[in-house]
């Protein structure tokens, strides 16, 4: 969230396993943000080992949700990621969607190539960019590459790599609730407290507007870990021992809630704002 | 932590599955606190369906760690919990140990009986009281009775019952890391932000001195959830939806660290104190 020029696009960071048959809230919102019946969506499936099949699944869903056109772009090497036939179509779509799979495949094959740069440029021009699971993690400058499950943060539990860099100042973790990833996200915040940690549940999207405002769509929640005032022993803890972390601030944001990191330096105001959207609804 | 008279005893809240064969750090510390070679320990196994067997296991461990005497006390009904033959021995031991099992069995059979009151009185006189798993949860005034796993707090995810009341102002959850209990602890803090939530990992003990100072022993960590400044929709969220929670403060305390809730109202000072023990160690 310290991008040199404010980006104009919207990002959908989806926590994986988004519904594709019924109650397709997340993908419906994605197609709507892509332009609805004007939507032209490029599906990038490089992370997946099931290239053709996964593209056909998303082609079916996006088309049935009203998108005009779905194209497949699947660079499978850094050489292919320089191929103008794969790069140029990225400039002509209204949305880019990165499938799940292995995010290290995305960072290995795409980050720093003309294909990766074309995604960045499209985003800067206002093109919608979304990704699910691996495709969500890669959106950040600092990408969560892999790690172990478990609630308690431990030294050497997880690793970062260089992602696509559409989001700065934020790390994105996915399958957050379902794979018990508190520990790995906390351990990364302990080592890099300047970065906000985002844990996105399955069938849920963190929607980031203009690189700073976050809203939530879908069945689960987005957990924000703020280490700004954290005291930890991340620089000293040995091997795989539990980390000492004191003062991490947690925000849990279900569908309909909003969070604006840049709006106001006063944490109480921020918190109140985050809560407002939901609290205004009448109780049951 | 708002006990009317400051208790003099020490509590061991163990997160379950404490090592019994090798590296018995937690039970070693318990026997030492019970008086070492002078230790006379009452094992209360009412929570367990394996009464005799579980007592024999702890008798073996405590004896091999140097305890002088281990007695078994197993009320199996509220009537038995009034039996002087079971109640009176609680006044003559240096430590009381509550085994794991089903904490609702403990709250149903013991809370509010002469047996339960004798444990409270022993604690107030300085007798060491410890429990593992169910035996840890029951120590609190507000006992976590049961709940679902998962990282994201949801409405109606967990339930409280009336525990033994040795600890006030604190809820104790156990198997915290291993059973992915962030969500259930957070959901309870959302509904009762006046209570501090303690999540104790397996083979780990939260040791509470004089009802206020906490230190940590064992292989894992103790996670403290402080909802003092929390904004949530716990009073309005519907059915089993994820809760909105903004501003929960988390402290993760591995072995060797300390936490003192009552020492100072300034959170930064508290955090620094919590961190101090570990940070003073030289880096590796």
XYZ file of C-alpha atoms in Angstrom:
568
model
C 0.000 0.000 0.000
C 2.915 2.321 -0.654
C 2.706 2.109 -4.446
C 4.509 5.055 -6.031
C 1.526 5.969 -8.191
C -1.930 5.057 -6.953
C -3.183 2.124 -9.030
C -6.599 2.526 -10.556
C -7.651 -1.108 -10.833
C -9.455 -3.466 -8.556
C -8.031 -6.711 -7.212
C -9.930 -9.846 -6.207
C -7.838 -12.021 -3.890
C -9.927 -15.184 -3.493
C -9.125 -17.725 -0.774
C -9.618 -20.779 -3.006
C -12.528 -23.204 -3.440
C -14.944 -20.473 -4.575
C -18.391 -21.897 -5.402
C -18.811 -22.637 -9.116
C -22.258 -24.293 -9.246
C -24.589 -22.520 -6.793
C -24.411 -19.364 -4.672
C -21.547 -18.210 -6.835
C -21.322 -14.913 -4.942
C -17.598 -14.450 -5.387
C -17.382 -15.209 -9.117
C -20.607 -13.286 -9.773
C -19.046 -10.232 -8.147
C -15.913 -10.788 -10.220
C -17.803 -10.930 -13.522
C -19.854 -7.886 -12.554
C -16.661 -5.947 -11.738
C -15.219 -7.136 -15.082
C -18.062 -5.411 -16.910
C -20.915 -7.933 -16.803
C -22.131 -8.589 -20.319
C -19.175 -6.587 -21.663
C -16.655 -8.676 -19.727
C -13.707 -10.065 -21.670
C -11.725 -12.249 -19.299
C -8.260 -13.791 -19.754
C -7.807 -16.944 -17.662
C -4.149 -17.560 -16.756
C -3.749 -21.190 -15.701
C 0.042 -21.504 -15.431
C -0.129 -22.353 -11.704
C -2.295 -25.390 -12.315
C -1.210 -28.818 -13.476
C -4.631 -29.154 -15.145
C -4.312 -26.432 -17.755
C -7.035 -27.159 -20.294
C -9.551 -28.570 -17.826
C -9.331 -25.690 -15.377
C -9.733 -23.127 -18.152
C -12.839 -24.944 -19.392
C -14.337 -24.862 -15.891
C -13.851 -21.095 -15.604
C -14.965 -20.544 -19.217
C -18.225 -22.323 -18.343
C -18.776 -20.385 -15.112
C -17.851 -16.951 -16.459
C -19.968 -17.461 -19.608
C -22.978 -18.657 -17.649
C -22.574 -15.552 -15.448
C -22.869 -13.401 -18.574
C -19.301 -12.661 -19.620
C -18.942 -11.928 -23.335
C -15.616 -13.684 -23.952
C -13.151 -15.894 -22.103
C -9.651 -16.510 -23.487
C -6.929 -18.830 -22.210
C -3.341 -17.682 -21.685
C -0.964 -20.297 -20.305
C 2.747 -19.540 -20.422
C 4.616 -22.634 -19.242
C 8.173 -21.250 -19.250
C 9.923 -17.886 -18.914
C 10.568 -18.086 -22.670
C 6.871 -18.460 -23.403
C 6.226 -15.592 -20.984
C 8.003 -13.356 -23.530
C 5.866 -14.525 -26.480
C 3.917 -11.554 -27.885
C 1.036 -13.903 -28.770
C 0.569 -14.500 -25.031
C 1.545 -11.026 -23.818
C -0.455 -8.770 -26.145
C -3.939 -10.143 -25.406
C -3.467 -8.975 -21.783
C -3.825 -5.407 -23.093
C -7.213 -6.110 -24.668
C -9.268 -7.703 -21.905
C -11.372 -6.145 -19.161
C -10.226 -8.693 -16.567
C -7.409 -11.147 -15.861
C -8.055 -14.203 -13.679
C -5.226 -16.332 -12.266
C -6.231 -19.882 -11.325
C -5.051 -21.845 -8.323
C -2.231 -24.375 -8.252
C 1.343 -23.732 -7.168
C 2.183 -20.072 -6.595
C 5.915 -20.797 -6.935
C 5.167 -21.819 -10.513
C 3.661 -18.367 -11.051
C 6.566 -16.542 -9.416
C 9.097 -18.740 -11.228
C 7.488 -18.484 -14.661
C 5.898 -15.025 -14.729
C 7.346 -12.526 -12.223
C 9.723 -10.174 -14.023
C 8.791 -11.332 -17.551
C 6.959 -9.319 -20.239
C 3.842 -11.391 -19.384
C 4.080 -10.414 -15.706
C 4.771 -6.782 -16.600
C 1.772 -6.754 -18.945
C -0.450 -7.846 -16.040
C 0.978 -5.005 -13.926
C 0.436 -2.483 -16.720
C -3.103 -3.679 -17.343
C -3.827 -3.300 -13.628
C -2.384 0.216 -13.600
C -4.693 1.095 -16.509
C -7.736 -0.077 -14.549
C -8.101 -3.683 -15.704
C -9.616 -5.925 -13.048
C -7.160 -8.570 -11.810
C -8.266 -11.532 -9.724
C -6.805 -14.765 -8.555
C -7.800 -17.701 -6.423
C -5.563 -19.603 -3.994
C -2.074 -19.520 -5.616
C -3.466 -16.869 -7.956
C -4.335 -14.698 -4.936
C -0.954 -15.042 -3.224
C 0.954 -14.013 -6.380
C -0.809 -10.616 -6.534
C 1.334 -9.244 -3.701
C 4.851 -7.852 -3.914
C 5.857 -10.247 -1.113
C 4.307 -13.613 -1.949
C 3.681 -16.313 0.636
C 5.346 -19.225 -1.119
C 4.592 -22.135 1.207
C 4.555 -23.110 4.847
C 3.285 -25.483 7.485
C -0.192 -25.481 9.069
C -0.899 -24.870 12.759
C -2.122 -22.033 14.940
C 1.117 -21.211 16.735
C 3.749 -19.204 14.842
C 7.135 -20.877 14.741
C 10.499 -19.898 13.401
C 11.196 -21.125 9.835
C 7.561 -22.100 9.394
C 6.960 -20.307 6.109
C 8.710 -18.586 3.213
C 8.273 -15.512 1.062
C 9.130 -15.088 -2.631
C 8.740 -12.216 -5.087
C 5.167 -12.007 -6.362
C 3.708 -9.884 -9.157
C 3.764 -6.733 -7.034
C 0.254 -5.459 -7.742
C -0.250 -5.069 -4.008
C 2.409 -3.442 -1.860
C 2.640 -3.608 1.907
C 0.342 -6.622 2.115
C 0.905 -10.386 2.142
C -1.964 -12.651 1.095
C -2.607 -16.087 2.552
C -5.490 -18.263 1.357
C -7.502 -21.327 2.503
C -6.998 -19.465 5.779
C -9.633 -21.016 7.976
C -9.700 -24.413 6.335
C -5.935 -25.092 6.506
C -5.262 -23.581 9.946
C -2.847 -20.919 8.706
C -2.807 -18.489 11.655
C 0.646 -19.627 12.656
C 2.212 -19.215 9.254
C 0.701 -15.771 8.682
C 1.674 -14.600 12.192
C 5.224 -15.888 11.749
C 5.600 -13.904 8.511
C 4.211 -10.743 10.137
C 6.692 -11.265 12.992
C 9.575 -11.248 10.520
C 8.123 -8.401 8.417
C 5.882 -6.289 10.649
C 5.842 -3.534 8.024
C 3.619 -5.793 5.941
C -0.046 -6.301 6.732
C -0.993 -9.998 6.710
C -4.257 -10.931 4.974
C -5.753 -14.391 5.567
C -8.570 -15.105 3.103
C -10.989 -17.958 3.809
C -12.227 -20.302 1.082
C -15.176 -19.113 -1.068
C -14.342 -15.565 0.020
C -12.676 -12.624 -1.722
C -10.690 -9.713 -0.353
C -11.572 -7.013 -2.884
C -8.997 -4.232 -2.910
C -9.985 -0.956 -4.506
C -7.364 1.583 -5.616
C -4.696 -0.346 -3.742
C -5.950 0.711 -0.325
C -9.621 0.097 0.476
C -10.602 -3.467 1.262
C -14.082 -4.962 1.148
C -15.166 -8.562 1.579
C -17.385 -10.791 -0.563
C -18.383 -14.415 0.027
C -19.091 -17.007 2.642
C -16.147 -16.660 5.026
C -14.025 -13.827 6.379
C -10.791 -11.986 5.746
C -8.455 -11.850 8.739
C -6.086 -8.873 8.896
C -2.946 -9.161 11.058
C -1.383 -5.790 11.859
C 2.114 -6.030 13.346
C 2.796 -2.283 13.411
C 3.136 -2.245 17.205
C 4.389 -5.789 17.551
C 7.189 -6.861 19.839
C 8.658 -10.203 18.814
C 11.773 -12.337 19.032
C 11.701 -13.173 15.302
C 15.331 -12.050 14.965
C 16.520 -14.305 17.768
C 14.249 -17.356 18.044
C 16.042 -20.595 17.392
C 15.248 -23.280 14.816
C 11.565 -24.191 14.828
C 10.585 -22.943 18.296
C 7.331 -21.012 18.865
C 7.812 -17.276 18.388
C 7.191 -14.698 21.072
C 4.786 -12.120 19.608
C 3.198 -9.473 21.769
C 0.700 -6.908 20.529
C -0.388 -8.179 17.116
C -3.730 -6.562 16.290
C -6.313 -8.712 14.548
C -9.323 -7.649 12.495
C -11.781 -10.253 11.258
C -13.925 -9.000 8.398
C -16.908 -11.003 7.139
C -18.828 -10.231 3.951
C -20.089 -6.656 3.812
C -17.398 -5.183 6.058
C -14.789 -2.702 4.925
C -11.281 -1.787 5.980
C -9.214 1.202 4.943
C -5.597 1.074 5.973
C -4.738 4.510 4.643
C -7.784 6.472 5.745
C -6.718 7.617 9.173
C -3.732 6.996 11.420
C -5.926 6.694 14.499
C -6.473 2.966 15.039
C -9.714 3.508 16.957
C -11.196 5.418 14.057
C -10.028 2.731 11.651
C -11.533 0.032 13.770
C -14.813 1.870 14.082
C -14.882 2.330 10.325
C -14.165 -1.337 9.755
C -17.010 -2.242 12.036
C -19.481 0.327 10.814
C -20.712 -1.407 7.677
C -21.781 -4.487 9.562
C -22.996 -2.821 12.736
C -25.377 -0.547 10.876
C -27.428 -3.559 9.900
C -30.281 -4.122 12.339
C -29.865 -7.035 14.751
C -31.878 -10.193 14.394
C -8.231 -11.792 37.681
C -10.720 -9.807 39.775
C -10.816 -12.273 42.665
C -12.128 -10.572 45.796
C -9.189 -11.780 47.895
C -5.904 -12.405 46.145
C -5.375 -16.183 45.977
C -2.062 -17.458 47.205
C -1.770 -20.638 45.182
C -0.326 -21.457 41.817
C -2.299 -22.888 38.899
C -0.998 -25.107 36.092
C -3.329 -24.988 33.081
C -1.907 -27.624 30.738
C -3.040 -27.796 27.102
C -3.317 -31.593 27.029
C -0.996 -34.344 25.730
C 1.833 -33.383 28.092
C 4.860 -35.671 27.678
C 4.893 -38.581 30.166
C 7.896 -40.625 29.046
C 10.694 -38.283 27.966
C 11.305 -34.509 28.185
C 8.599 -34.314 30.812
C 9.178 -30.588 31.270
C 5.595 -29.741 32.170
C 4.994 -32.514 34.709
C 8.498 -32.053 36.137
C 7.688 -28.402 36.791
C 4.373 -29.439 38.330
C 5.978 -31.910 40.757
C 8.662 -29.367 41.646
C 5.978 -26.735 42.387
C 4.119 -29.368 44.451
C 7.114 -29.695 46.749
C 9.377 -32.181 44.956
C 10.212 -35.035 47.311
C 7.641 -33.664 49.777
C 4.877 -33.624 47.147
C 1.599 -35.255 48.078
C -0.620 -35.142 44.994
C -4.341 -35.901 44.688
C -5.278 -37.021 41.170
C -8.924 -36.217 40.312
C -9.970 -38.333 37.342
C -13.732 -37.640 37.191
C -13.479 -36.104 33.705
C -12.014 -39.269 32.240
C -13.876 -42.410 31.189
C -10.695 -44.341 32.100
C -10.616 -43.732 35.823
C -8.293 -46.354 37.236
C -5.964 -46.491 34.249
C -5.428 -42.750 34.011
C -4.704 -42.501 37.731
C -2.118 -45.281 37.415
C -0.408 -43.425 34.566
C -0.097 -40.238 36.632
C 0.862 -42.183 39.755
C 3.737 -43.696 37.776
C 4.894 -40.390 36.324
C 4.601 -38.337 39.518
C 6.326 -41.032 41.569
C 9.171 -41.397 39.090
C 9.562 -37.596 39.211
C 10.086 -37.862 42.978
C 6.664 -37.195 44.498
C 6.223 -38.750 47.922
C 2.589 -39.803 47.619
C -0.151 -39.933 44.982
C -3.788 -40.523 45.964
C -6.828 -41.021 43.741
C -10.064 -39.076 44.252
C -12.828 -39.830 41.761
C -16.301 -38.565 42.560
C -18.673 -39.873 39.891
C -21.865 -38.096 40.973
C -22.876 -34.952 42.839
C -23.782 -37.205 45.777
C -20.286 -38.680 45.866
C -18.927 -35.130 45.613
C -20.378 -34.563 49.120
C -18.726 -37.654 50.605
C -16.324 -36.573 53.383
C -14.040 -39.503 52.474
C -13.462 -37.840 49.108
C -13.625 -34.216 50.263
C -11.382 -34.260 53.333
C -8.204 -35.575 51.686
C -8.178 -32.420 49.520
C -7.194 -30.508 52.640
C -4.150 -32.673 53.274
C -2.265 -32.679 49.955
C 0.269 -30.257 48.558
C -1.174 -30.448 45.050
C -4.382 -31.363 43.206
C -4.215 -32.567 39.592
C -7.319 -32.802 37.380
C -6.993 -35.202 34.461
C -8.342 -34.714 30.946
C -11.618 -36.051 29.590
C -14.891 -34.178 29.353
C -14.945 -30.821 31.141
C -18.761 -30.840 31.233
C -18.466 -33.913 33.430
C -16.341 -31.867 35.823
C -18.694 -28.879 35.811
C -21.723 -31.174 36.139
C -20.317 -33.354 38.928
C -18.078 -31.014 40.923
C -18.830 -27.295 40.501
C -20.798 -26.076 43.509
C -20.339 -29.260 45.572
C -18.320 -29.683 48.793
C -15.649 -31.408 46.658
C -15.444 -28.377 44.315
C -15.435 -25.977 47.255
C -12.659 -27.950 48.930
C -10.522 -27.514 45.798
C -11.192 -23.761 45.907
C -10.355 -23.581 49.608
C -7.173 -25.596 49.147
C -6.129 -23.239 46.353
C -6.832 -20.193 48.526
C -4.600 -21.728 51.218
C -1.729 -22.077 48.732
C -2.193 -25.627 47.502
C -0.973 -26.093 43.922
C -3.828 -26.902 41.514
C -3.200 -28.168 38.004
C -5.213 -29.696 35.242
C -4.707 -30.901 31.713
C -7.119 -30.462 28.801
C -10.607 -30.660 30.389
C -8.869 -30.298 33.750
C -7.384 -26.985 32.571
C -10.644 -25.526 31.242
C -12.501 -26.246 34.496
C -10.096 -24.061 36.523
C -11.724 -20.871 35.223
C -14.900 -19.203 36.471
C -16.162 -19.191 32.873
C -15.390 -22.618 31.445
C -15.142 -23.291 27.695
C -17.489 -26.266 27.475
C -17.187 -27.286 23.827
C -17.108 -25.848 20.331
C -16.158 -26.359 16.711
C -12.670 -26.139 15.223
C -11.611 -23.612 12.592
C -9.697 -20.343 12.441
C -12.565 -17.973 11.727
C -14.861 -17.005 14.627
C -18.504 -17.673 13.925
C -21.697 -17.039 15.825
C -22.871 -19.977 17.997
C -19.540 -21.734 17.515
C -18.800 -22.434 21.177
C -20.360 -22.477 24.625
C -19.459 -21.478 28.162
C -20.452 -23.179 31.414
C -19.651 -22.503 35.056
C -16.203 -23.813 35.966
C -14.523 -24.150 39.369
C -13.808 -20.425 39.552
C -10.166 -20.573 40.651
C -9.342 -18.151 37.853
C -11.471 -15.070 37.296
C -11.475 -12.885 34.218
C -9.827 -15.557 32.082
C -11.124 -18.352 29.836
C -8.868 -21.313 29.142
C -8.850 -23.239 25.874
C -6.554 -26.205 25.323
C -5.134 -28.316 22.449
C -5.025 -24.814 20.982
C -2.622 -25.228 18.109
C -3.354 -28.869 17.383
C -7.150 -28.524 17.102
C -7.269 -25.160 15.305
C -9.171 -23.345 18.030
C -8.514 -19.704 17.152
C -12.058 -19.273 15.891
C -13.738 -20.656 18.978
C -11.590 -18.655 21.389
C -12.066 -15.452 19.356
C -15.832 -15.984 19.182
C -16.002 -16.311 22.981
C -13.896 -13.166 23.471
C -16.234 -11.349 21.057
C -19.206 -12.238 23.238
C -17.363 -11.602 26.535
C -14.598 -9.077 25.847
C -14.177 -8.515 29.584
C -12.601 -11.973 29.739
C -9.079 -12.626 28.567
C -8.887 -15.695 26.303
C -6.012 -18.115 26.904
C -5.200 -20.743 24.256
C -2.779 -23.343 25.601
C -0.935 -25.636 23.173
C -0.394 -29.319 23.869
C 2.572 -30.287 26.089
C 2.557 -26.706 27.397
C 1.402 -25.126 30.657
C 0.158 -21.658 31.443
C 1.395 -21.258 35.021
C -0.559 -18.589 36.883
C 0.960 -17.211 40.052
C -1.158 -15.382 42.636
C -4.036 -15.212 40.157
C -2.347 -12.616 37.992
C 1.151 -13.334 36.734
C 1.436 -15.840 33.893
C 4.529 -17.767 32.845
C 4.900 -20.517 30.289
C 6.473 -23.972 30.499
C 6.728 -26.638 27.794
C 7.088 -27.229 24.108
C 4.427 -24.936 22.620
C 3.028 -21.514 23.368
C 0.206 -19.800 25.214
C -1.842 -17.426 23.059
C -3.547 -14.554 24.872
C -6.508 -12.841 23.190
C -7.310 -9.438 24.682
C -10.668 -8.025 23.581
C -10.565 -4.946 25.810
C -10.630 -2.577 22.824
C -12.551 -4.868 20.520
C -15.374 -3.744 18.259
C -17.538 -6.661 17.171
C -20.993 -7.546 15.937
C -21.353 -10.435 18.402
C -24.691 -9.029 19.599
C -26.124 -8.850 16.093
C -24.514 -11.518 13.880
C -26.955 -14.063 12.584
C -26.916 -17.839 12.980
C -23.500 -19.293 12.190
C -22.038 -16.446 10.094
C -18.464 -15.273 10.589
C -18.177 -12.564 13.221
C -16.877 -9.096 12.585
C -14.093 -8.452 15.120
C -11.856 -5.431 14.878
C -8.997 -4.694 17.241
C -8.412 -7.947 19.107
C -4.888 -7.853 20.524
C -2.904 -11.083 20.450
C 0.102 -12.099 22.522
C 1.887 -15.366 21.777
C 4.047 -16.530 24.665
C 6.468 -19.438 24.284
C 8.286 -21.127 27.154
C 10.230 -18.696 29.275
C 8.068 -15.680 28.595
C 5.920 -13.908 31.160
C 2.769 -11.847 31.099
C 1.293 -9.736 33.851
C -2.214 -8.476 33.196
C -2.458 -6.426 36.359
C 0.977 -4.861 36.450
C 0.408 -1.705 34.461
C -2.474 -0.255 32.496
C -0.218 0.961 29.686
C -0.398 -1.712 26.975
C 2.997 -0.811 25.545
C 4.642 -1.360 28.895
C 2.781 -4.648 29.281
C 3.864 -5.783 25.877
C 7.441 -4.831 26.512
C 7.343 -6.747 29.774
C 5.888 -9.766 28.068
C 8.641 -9.638 25.508
C 11.467 -8.887 27.883
C 12.141 -12.353 29.254
C 12.747 -13.819 25.842
C 14.427 -10.840 24.221
C 17.076 -10.621 26.908
C 18.451 -13.922 25.722
C 21.307 -13.393 23.271
C 20.493 -14.133 19.627
C 21.747 -17.258 17.938
